[in-house]
Tab-separated table of C-alpha atoms in Angstrom:
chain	number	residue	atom	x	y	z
A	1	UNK	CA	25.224	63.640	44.809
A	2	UNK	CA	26.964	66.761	43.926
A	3	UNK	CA	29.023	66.893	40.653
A	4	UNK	CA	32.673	68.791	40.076
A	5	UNK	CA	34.295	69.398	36.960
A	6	UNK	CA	37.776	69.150	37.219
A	7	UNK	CA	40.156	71.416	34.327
A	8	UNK	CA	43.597	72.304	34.048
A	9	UNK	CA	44.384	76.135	33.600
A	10	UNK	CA	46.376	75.289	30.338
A	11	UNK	CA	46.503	78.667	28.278
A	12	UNK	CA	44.513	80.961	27.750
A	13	UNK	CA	43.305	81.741	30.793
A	14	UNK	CA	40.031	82.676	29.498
A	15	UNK	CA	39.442	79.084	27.911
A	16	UNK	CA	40.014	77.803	31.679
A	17	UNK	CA	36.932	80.148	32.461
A	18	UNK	CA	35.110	79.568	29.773
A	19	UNK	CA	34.902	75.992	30.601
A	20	UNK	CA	33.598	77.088	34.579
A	21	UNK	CA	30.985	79.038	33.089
A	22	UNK	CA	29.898	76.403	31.423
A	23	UNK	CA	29.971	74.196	34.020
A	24	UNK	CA	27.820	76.132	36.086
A	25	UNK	CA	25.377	76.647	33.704
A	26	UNK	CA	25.368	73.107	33.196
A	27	UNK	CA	24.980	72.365	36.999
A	28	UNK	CA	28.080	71.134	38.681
A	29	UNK	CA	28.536	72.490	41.876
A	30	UNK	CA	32.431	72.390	42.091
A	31	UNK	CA	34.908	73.684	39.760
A	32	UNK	CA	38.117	71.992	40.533
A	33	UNK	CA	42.262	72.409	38.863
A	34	UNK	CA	45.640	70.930	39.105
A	35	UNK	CA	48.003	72.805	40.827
A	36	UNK	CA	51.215	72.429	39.863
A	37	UNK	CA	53.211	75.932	39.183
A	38	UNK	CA	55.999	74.823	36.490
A	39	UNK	CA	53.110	72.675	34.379
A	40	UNK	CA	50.330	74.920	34.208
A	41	UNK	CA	49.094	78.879	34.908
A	42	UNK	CA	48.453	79.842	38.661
A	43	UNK	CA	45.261	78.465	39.691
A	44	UNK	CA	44.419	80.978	42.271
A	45	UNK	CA	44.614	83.767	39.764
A	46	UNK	CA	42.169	82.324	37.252
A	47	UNK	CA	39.999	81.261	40.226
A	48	UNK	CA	39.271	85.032	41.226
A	49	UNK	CA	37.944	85.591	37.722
A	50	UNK	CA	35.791	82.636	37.486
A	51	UNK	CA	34.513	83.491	40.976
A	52	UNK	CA	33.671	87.101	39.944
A	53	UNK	CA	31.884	85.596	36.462
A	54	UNK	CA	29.937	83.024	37.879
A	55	UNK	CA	27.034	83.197	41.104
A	56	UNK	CA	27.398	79.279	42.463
A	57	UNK	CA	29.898	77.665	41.670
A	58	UNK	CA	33.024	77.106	44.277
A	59	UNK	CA	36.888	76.394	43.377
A	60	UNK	CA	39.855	74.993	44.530
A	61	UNK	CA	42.756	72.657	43.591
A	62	UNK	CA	42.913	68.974	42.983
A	63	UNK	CA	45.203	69.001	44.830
A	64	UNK	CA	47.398	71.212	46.533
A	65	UNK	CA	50.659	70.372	48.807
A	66	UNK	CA	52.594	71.720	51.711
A	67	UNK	CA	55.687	71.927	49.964
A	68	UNK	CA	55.553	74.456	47.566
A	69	UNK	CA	53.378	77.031	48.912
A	70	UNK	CA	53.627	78.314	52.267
A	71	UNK	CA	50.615	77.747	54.247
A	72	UNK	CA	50.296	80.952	55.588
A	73	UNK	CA	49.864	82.648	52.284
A	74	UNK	CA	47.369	79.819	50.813
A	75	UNK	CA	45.349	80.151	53.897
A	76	UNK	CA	45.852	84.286	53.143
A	77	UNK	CA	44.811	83.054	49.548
A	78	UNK	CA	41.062	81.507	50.760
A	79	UNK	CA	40.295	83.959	53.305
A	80	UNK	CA	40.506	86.900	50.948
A	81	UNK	CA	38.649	85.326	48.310
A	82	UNK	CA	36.015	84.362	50.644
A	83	UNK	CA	35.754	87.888	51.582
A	84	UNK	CA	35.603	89.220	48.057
A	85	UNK	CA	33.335	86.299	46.731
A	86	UNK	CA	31.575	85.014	49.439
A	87	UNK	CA	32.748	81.601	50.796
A	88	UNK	CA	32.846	79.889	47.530
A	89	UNK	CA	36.133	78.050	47.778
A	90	UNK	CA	37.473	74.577	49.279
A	91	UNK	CA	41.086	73.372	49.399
A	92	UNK	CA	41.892	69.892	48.574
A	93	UNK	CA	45.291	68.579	49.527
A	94	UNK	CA	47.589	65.513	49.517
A	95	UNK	CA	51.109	65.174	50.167
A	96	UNK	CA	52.503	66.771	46.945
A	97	UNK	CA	52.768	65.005	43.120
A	98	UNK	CA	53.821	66.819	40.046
A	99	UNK	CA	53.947	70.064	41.780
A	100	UNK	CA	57.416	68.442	44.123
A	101	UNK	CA	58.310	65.961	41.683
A	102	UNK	CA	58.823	68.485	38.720
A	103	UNK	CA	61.369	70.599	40.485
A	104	UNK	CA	62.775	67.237	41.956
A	105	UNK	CA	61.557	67.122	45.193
A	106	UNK	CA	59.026	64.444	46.952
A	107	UNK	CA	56.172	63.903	48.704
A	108	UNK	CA	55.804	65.772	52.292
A	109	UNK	CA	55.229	63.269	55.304
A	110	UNK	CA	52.138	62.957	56.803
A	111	UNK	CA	53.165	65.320	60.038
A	112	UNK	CA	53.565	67.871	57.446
A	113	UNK	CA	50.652	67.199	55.693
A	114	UNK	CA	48.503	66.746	59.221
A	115	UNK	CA	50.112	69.888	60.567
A	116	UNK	CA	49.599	72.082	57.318
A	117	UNK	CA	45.902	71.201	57.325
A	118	UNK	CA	45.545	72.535	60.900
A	119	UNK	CA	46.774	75.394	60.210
A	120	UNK	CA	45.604	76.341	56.552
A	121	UNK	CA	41.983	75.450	58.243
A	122	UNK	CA	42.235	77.760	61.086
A	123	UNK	CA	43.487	80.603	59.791
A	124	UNK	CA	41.379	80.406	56.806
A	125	UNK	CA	37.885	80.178	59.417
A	126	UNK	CA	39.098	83.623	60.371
A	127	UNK	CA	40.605	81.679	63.721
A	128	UNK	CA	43.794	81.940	65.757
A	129	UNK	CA	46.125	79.231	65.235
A	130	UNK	CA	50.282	78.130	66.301
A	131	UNK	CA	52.713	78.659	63.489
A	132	UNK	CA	56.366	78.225	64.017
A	133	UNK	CA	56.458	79.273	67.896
A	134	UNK	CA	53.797	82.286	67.113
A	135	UNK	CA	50.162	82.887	67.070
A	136	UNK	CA	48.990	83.817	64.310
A	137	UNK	CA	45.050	85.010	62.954
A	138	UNK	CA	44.511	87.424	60.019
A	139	UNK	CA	43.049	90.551	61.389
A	140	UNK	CA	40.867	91.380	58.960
A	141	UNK	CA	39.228	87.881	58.256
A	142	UNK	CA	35.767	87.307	59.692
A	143	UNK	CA	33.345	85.016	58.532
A	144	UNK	CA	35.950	83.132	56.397
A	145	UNK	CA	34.685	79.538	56.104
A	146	UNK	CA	37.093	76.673	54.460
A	147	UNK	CA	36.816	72.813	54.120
A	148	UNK	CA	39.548	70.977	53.297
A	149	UNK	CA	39.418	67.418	51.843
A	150	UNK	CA	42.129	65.282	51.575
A	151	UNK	CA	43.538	63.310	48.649
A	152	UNK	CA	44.700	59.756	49.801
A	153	UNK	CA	45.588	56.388	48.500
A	154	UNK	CA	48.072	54.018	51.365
A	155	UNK	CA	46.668	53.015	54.670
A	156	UNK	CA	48.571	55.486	56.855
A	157	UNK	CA	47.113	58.236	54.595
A	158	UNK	CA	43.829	57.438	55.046
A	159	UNK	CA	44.148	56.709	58.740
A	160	UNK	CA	45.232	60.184	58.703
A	161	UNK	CA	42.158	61.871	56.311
A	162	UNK	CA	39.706	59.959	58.498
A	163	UNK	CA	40.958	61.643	61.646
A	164	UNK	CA	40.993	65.070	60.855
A	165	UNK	CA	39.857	65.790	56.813
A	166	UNK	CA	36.522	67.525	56.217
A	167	UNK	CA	36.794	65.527	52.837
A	168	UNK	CA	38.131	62.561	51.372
A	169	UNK	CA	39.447	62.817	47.403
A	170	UNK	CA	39.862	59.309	45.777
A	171	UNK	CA	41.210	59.965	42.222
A	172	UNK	CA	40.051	56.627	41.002
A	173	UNK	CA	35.874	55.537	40.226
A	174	UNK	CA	37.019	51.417	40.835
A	175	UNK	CA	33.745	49.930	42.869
A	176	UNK	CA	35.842	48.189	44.837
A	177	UNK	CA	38.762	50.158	45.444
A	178	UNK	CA	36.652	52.844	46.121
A	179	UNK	CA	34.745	50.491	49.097
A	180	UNK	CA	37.703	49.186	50.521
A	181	UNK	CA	38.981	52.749	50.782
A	182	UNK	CA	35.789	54.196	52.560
A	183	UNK	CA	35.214	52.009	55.010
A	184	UNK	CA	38.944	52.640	55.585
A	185	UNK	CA	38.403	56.150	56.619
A	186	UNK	CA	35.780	55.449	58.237
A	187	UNK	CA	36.753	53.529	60.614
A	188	UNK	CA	39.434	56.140	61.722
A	189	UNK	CA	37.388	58.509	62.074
A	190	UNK	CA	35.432	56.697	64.381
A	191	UNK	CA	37.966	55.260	65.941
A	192	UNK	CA	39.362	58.757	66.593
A	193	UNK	CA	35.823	59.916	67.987
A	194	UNK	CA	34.574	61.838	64.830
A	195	UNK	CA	31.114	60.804	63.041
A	196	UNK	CA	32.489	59.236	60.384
A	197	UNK	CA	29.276	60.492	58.233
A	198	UNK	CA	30.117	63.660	58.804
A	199	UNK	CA	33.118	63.314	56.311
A	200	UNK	CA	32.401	63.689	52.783
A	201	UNK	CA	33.218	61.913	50.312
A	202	UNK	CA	34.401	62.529	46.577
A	203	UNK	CA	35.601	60.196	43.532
A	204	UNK	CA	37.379	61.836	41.079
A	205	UNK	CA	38.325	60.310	37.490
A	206	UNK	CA	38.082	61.451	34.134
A	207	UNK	CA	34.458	61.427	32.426
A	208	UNK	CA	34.082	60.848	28.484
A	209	UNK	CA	30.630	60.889	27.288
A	210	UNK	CA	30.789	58.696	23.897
A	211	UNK	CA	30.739	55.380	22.354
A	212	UNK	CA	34.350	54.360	20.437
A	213	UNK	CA	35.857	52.454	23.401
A	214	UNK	CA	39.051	52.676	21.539
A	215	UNK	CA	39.014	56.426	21.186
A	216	UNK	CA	37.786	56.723	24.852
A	217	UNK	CA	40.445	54.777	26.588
A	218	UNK	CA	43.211	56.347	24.566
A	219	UNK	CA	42.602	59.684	25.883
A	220	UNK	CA	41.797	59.031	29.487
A	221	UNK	CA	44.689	56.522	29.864
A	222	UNK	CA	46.864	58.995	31.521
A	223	UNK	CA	44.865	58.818	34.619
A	224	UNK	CA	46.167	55.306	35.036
A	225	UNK	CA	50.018	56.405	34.685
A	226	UNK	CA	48.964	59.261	37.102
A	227	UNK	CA	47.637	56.951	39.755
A	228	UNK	CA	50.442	54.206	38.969
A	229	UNK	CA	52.629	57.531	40.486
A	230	UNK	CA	50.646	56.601	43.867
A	231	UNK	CA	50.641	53.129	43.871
A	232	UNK	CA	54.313	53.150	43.155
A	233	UNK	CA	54.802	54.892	46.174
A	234	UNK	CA	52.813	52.540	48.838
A	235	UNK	CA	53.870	49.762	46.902
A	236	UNK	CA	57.612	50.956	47.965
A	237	UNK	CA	56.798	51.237	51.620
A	238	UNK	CA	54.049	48.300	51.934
A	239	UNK	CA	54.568	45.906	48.922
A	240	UNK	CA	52.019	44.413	46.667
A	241	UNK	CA	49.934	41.884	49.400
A	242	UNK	CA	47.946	42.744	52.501
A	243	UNK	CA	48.041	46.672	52.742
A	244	UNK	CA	45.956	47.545	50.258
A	245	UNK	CA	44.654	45.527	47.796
A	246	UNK	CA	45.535	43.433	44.630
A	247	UNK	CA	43.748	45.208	42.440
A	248	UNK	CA	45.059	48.939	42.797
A	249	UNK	CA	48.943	47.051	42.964
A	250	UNK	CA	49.164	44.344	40.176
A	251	UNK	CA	48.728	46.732	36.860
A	252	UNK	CA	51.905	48.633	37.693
A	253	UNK	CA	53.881	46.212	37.195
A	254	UNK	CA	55.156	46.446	33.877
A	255	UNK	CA	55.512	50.888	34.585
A	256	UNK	CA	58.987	52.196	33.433
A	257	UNK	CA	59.164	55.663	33.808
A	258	UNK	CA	57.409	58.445	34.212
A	259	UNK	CA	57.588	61.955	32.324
A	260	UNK	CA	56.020	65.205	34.443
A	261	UNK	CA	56.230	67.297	31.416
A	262	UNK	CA	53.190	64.878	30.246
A	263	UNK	CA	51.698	65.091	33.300
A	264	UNK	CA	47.561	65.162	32.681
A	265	UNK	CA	47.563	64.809	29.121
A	266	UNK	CA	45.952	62.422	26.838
A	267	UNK	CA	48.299	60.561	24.621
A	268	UNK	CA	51.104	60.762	27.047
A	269	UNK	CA	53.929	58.062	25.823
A	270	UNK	CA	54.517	56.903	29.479
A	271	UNK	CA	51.325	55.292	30.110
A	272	UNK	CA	51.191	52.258	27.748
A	273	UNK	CA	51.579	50.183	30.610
A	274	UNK	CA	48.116	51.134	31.317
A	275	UNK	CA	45.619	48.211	29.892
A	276	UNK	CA	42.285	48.967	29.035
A	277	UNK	CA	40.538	47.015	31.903
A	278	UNK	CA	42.351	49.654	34.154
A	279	UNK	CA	41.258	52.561	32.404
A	280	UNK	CA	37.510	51.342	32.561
A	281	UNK	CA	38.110	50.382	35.650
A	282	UNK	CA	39.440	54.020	37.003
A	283	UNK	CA	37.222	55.921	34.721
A	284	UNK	CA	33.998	56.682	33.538
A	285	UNK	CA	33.104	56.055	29.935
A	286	UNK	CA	30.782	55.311	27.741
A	287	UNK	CA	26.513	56.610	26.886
A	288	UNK	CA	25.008	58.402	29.404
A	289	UNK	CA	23.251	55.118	30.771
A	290	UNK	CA	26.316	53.538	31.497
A	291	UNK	CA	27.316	56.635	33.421
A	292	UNK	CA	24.526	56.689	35.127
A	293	UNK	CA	24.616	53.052	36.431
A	294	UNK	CA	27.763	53.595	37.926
A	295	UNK	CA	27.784	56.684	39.387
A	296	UNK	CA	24.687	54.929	41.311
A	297	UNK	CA	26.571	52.567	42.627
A	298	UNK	CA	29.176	54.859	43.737
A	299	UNK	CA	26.594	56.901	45.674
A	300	UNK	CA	25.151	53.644	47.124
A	301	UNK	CA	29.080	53.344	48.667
A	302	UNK	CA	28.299	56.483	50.174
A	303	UNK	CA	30.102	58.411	47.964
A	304	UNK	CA	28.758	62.512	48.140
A	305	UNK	CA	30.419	64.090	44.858
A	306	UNK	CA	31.699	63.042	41.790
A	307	UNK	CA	34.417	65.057	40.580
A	308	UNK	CA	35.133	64.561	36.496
A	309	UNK	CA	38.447	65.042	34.908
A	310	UNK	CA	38.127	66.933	31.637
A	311	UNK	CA	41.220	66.715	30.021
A	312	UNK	CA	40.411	65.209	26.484
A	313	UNK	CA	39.143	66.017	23.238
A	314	UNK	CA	35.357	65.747	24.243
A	315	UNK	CA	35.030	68.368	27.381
A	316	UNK	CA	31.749	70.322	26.162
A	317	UNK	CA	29.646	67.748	24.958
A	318	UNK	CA	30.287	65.647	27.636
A	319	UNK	CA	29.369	68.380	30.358
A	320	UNK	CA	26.220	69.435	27.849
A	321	UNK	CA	25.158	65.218	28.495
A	322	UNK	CA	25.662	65.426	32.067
A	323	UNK	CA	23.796	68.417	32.784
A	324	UNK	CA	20.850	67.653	30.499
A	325	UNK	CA	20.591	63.511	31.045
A	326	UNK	CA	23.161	62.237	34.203
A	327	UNK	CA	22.837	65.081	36.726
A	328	UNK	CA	18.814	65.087	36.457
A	329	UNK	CA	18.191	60.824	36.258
A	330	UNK	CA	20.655	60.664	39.648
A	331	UNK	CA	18.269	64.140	41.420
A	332	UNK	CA	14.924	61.819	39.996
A	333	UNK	CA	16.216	58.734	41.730
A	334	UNK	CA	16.902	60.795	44.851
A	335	UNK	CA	13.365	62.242	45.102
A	336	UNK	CA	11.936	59.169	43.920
A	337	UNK	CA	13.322	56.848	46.579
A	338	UNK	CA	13.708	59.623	49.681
């Protein structure tokens, strides 16, 4: 299993790089940021630098969107840091959150999003690809590799990531959520004549290394009032039975409101609707062990990264425990059972 660290380039920029650094040296393979342009620094920027300080480690958003970025320049964007770094980058992308939503717009449609993948992909492999009635390649891309993985919650969504994403992104760590969801992909990528192993897979939620449950839950229980953004939105076009199930709907029932200007941020005031089974639910928290003995059973789902949100009060130590005691017990299990 390969591990991401996922950061938001709040200011300074250097703290944002700081915190890469670290991560590399600590052994995570991805470094990954929000991307919305009104709520936090431009992620593309800081990613150069952290590219040109570190040897390993490869960046990109969590997620990006059609909408607000055309996908001409973002594929520009990869290509010429592949070039200058070396293929270190990945793009992952969903239909648009608080990047839209903060300048009052919504969610793209998955054409869009299907047709913005094709062509972000192609022209950042260094290939030729249709754009608005043209054919378009960048001249002086070769060797340009990209992924892209695909963030997804509602059926149609992940019908869609299992037919043509190189990636799936669940932001949630539920066990069965996260199954249900899988196996959902899965089978339409099969069913669309892909291997469906060849897509990978990566759960992303926020990580707190500690032991005052209290303290814990309080400042990763914006992750449920940023998913509860989601389910709102399938729950508006499928309901709460049969779609998807119960237990991603029923906690959202009591949700309000919903502030973007708190967007990410531990202690936000618009997520009391949250309750703590959610939060452990979503999350991961707690020693080491109990780390441990989940993230095993999310790579027994098939599940090929972890991806840990850091946006709390506890982001060193808990990357110092995951390099030194997760990361090496889930490598010892590998080579012990392969």
């Amino acid at each position: 299993m390969d591990f991401g660290a996922v950061l938001q380039t709040n200011p300074p920029a250097s703290r944002t790089v700081h915190l890469a650094k670290l991560a590399e040296q600590h052994g995570f393979s991805h470094v990954w940021t929000f991307d919305s342009h009104l709520l936090w620094q431009e992620p593309y920027v800081i990613y150069s630098q952290i590219l040109a300080e570190t040897k390993r480690i490869i960046v990109g958003p969590m997620v990006t969107n059609p909408a607000t970025r055309d996908w001409t320049v973002t594929a520009s964007t990869y290509a010429t840091l592949n070039e200058m770094y070396g293929n270190r980058t990945i793009c992952g992308i969903g239909r648009g959150d608080s990047a839209v939503r903060a300048t009052n717009g919504a969610p793209t449609n998955l054409k869009t999003l299907r047709e913005s993948i094709h062509v972000i992909r192609e022209l950042a492999n260094s290939r030729p690809v249709e754009y608005q009635g043209a054919t378009v390649q960048f001249p002086w891309s070769v060797g340009s590799t990209l992924d892209v993985w695909v963030a997804a919650y509602g059926p149609l969504a992940l019908k869609l990531t299992g037919e043509v994403g190189d990636g799936f992104i669940l932001q949630l760590a539920d066990l069965d959520i996260a199954a249900w969801m899988i196996k959902t992909v899965r089978d339409a990528a099969e069913n669309a004549g892909r291997d469906p192993m060849s897509i990978k897979f990566c759960v992303a939620a926020p990580m707190y290394i500690g032991d005052d449950w209290e303290h814990m839950r309080d400042q990763c229980r914006w992750f449920g009032g940023m998913v509860g953004n989601h389910v709102a939105d399938i729950v508006s076009k499928y309901g709460t039975s049969g779609a998807v199930p119960q237990a991603l709907t029923d906690y959202i029932k009591d949700r309000e409101s919903y502030d973007y200007n708190e967007h990410g941020r531990a202690g936000n005031t618009h997520t009391a609707f949250v309750p703590d089974d959610i939060v452990d639910r979503f999350c991961l928290l707690g020693t080491a062990e109990q780390h441990i003995e989940k993230l095993e059973a999310l790579k027994a789902l098939g599940v090929d990264q972890f991806a840990g949100y850091l946006q709390h009060d506890n982001k060193e130590e808990t990357m110092r425990v995951y390099g030194e005691t997760v990361m090496p017990a889930l490598r010892e299990k590998i080579v012990a059972t392969a």
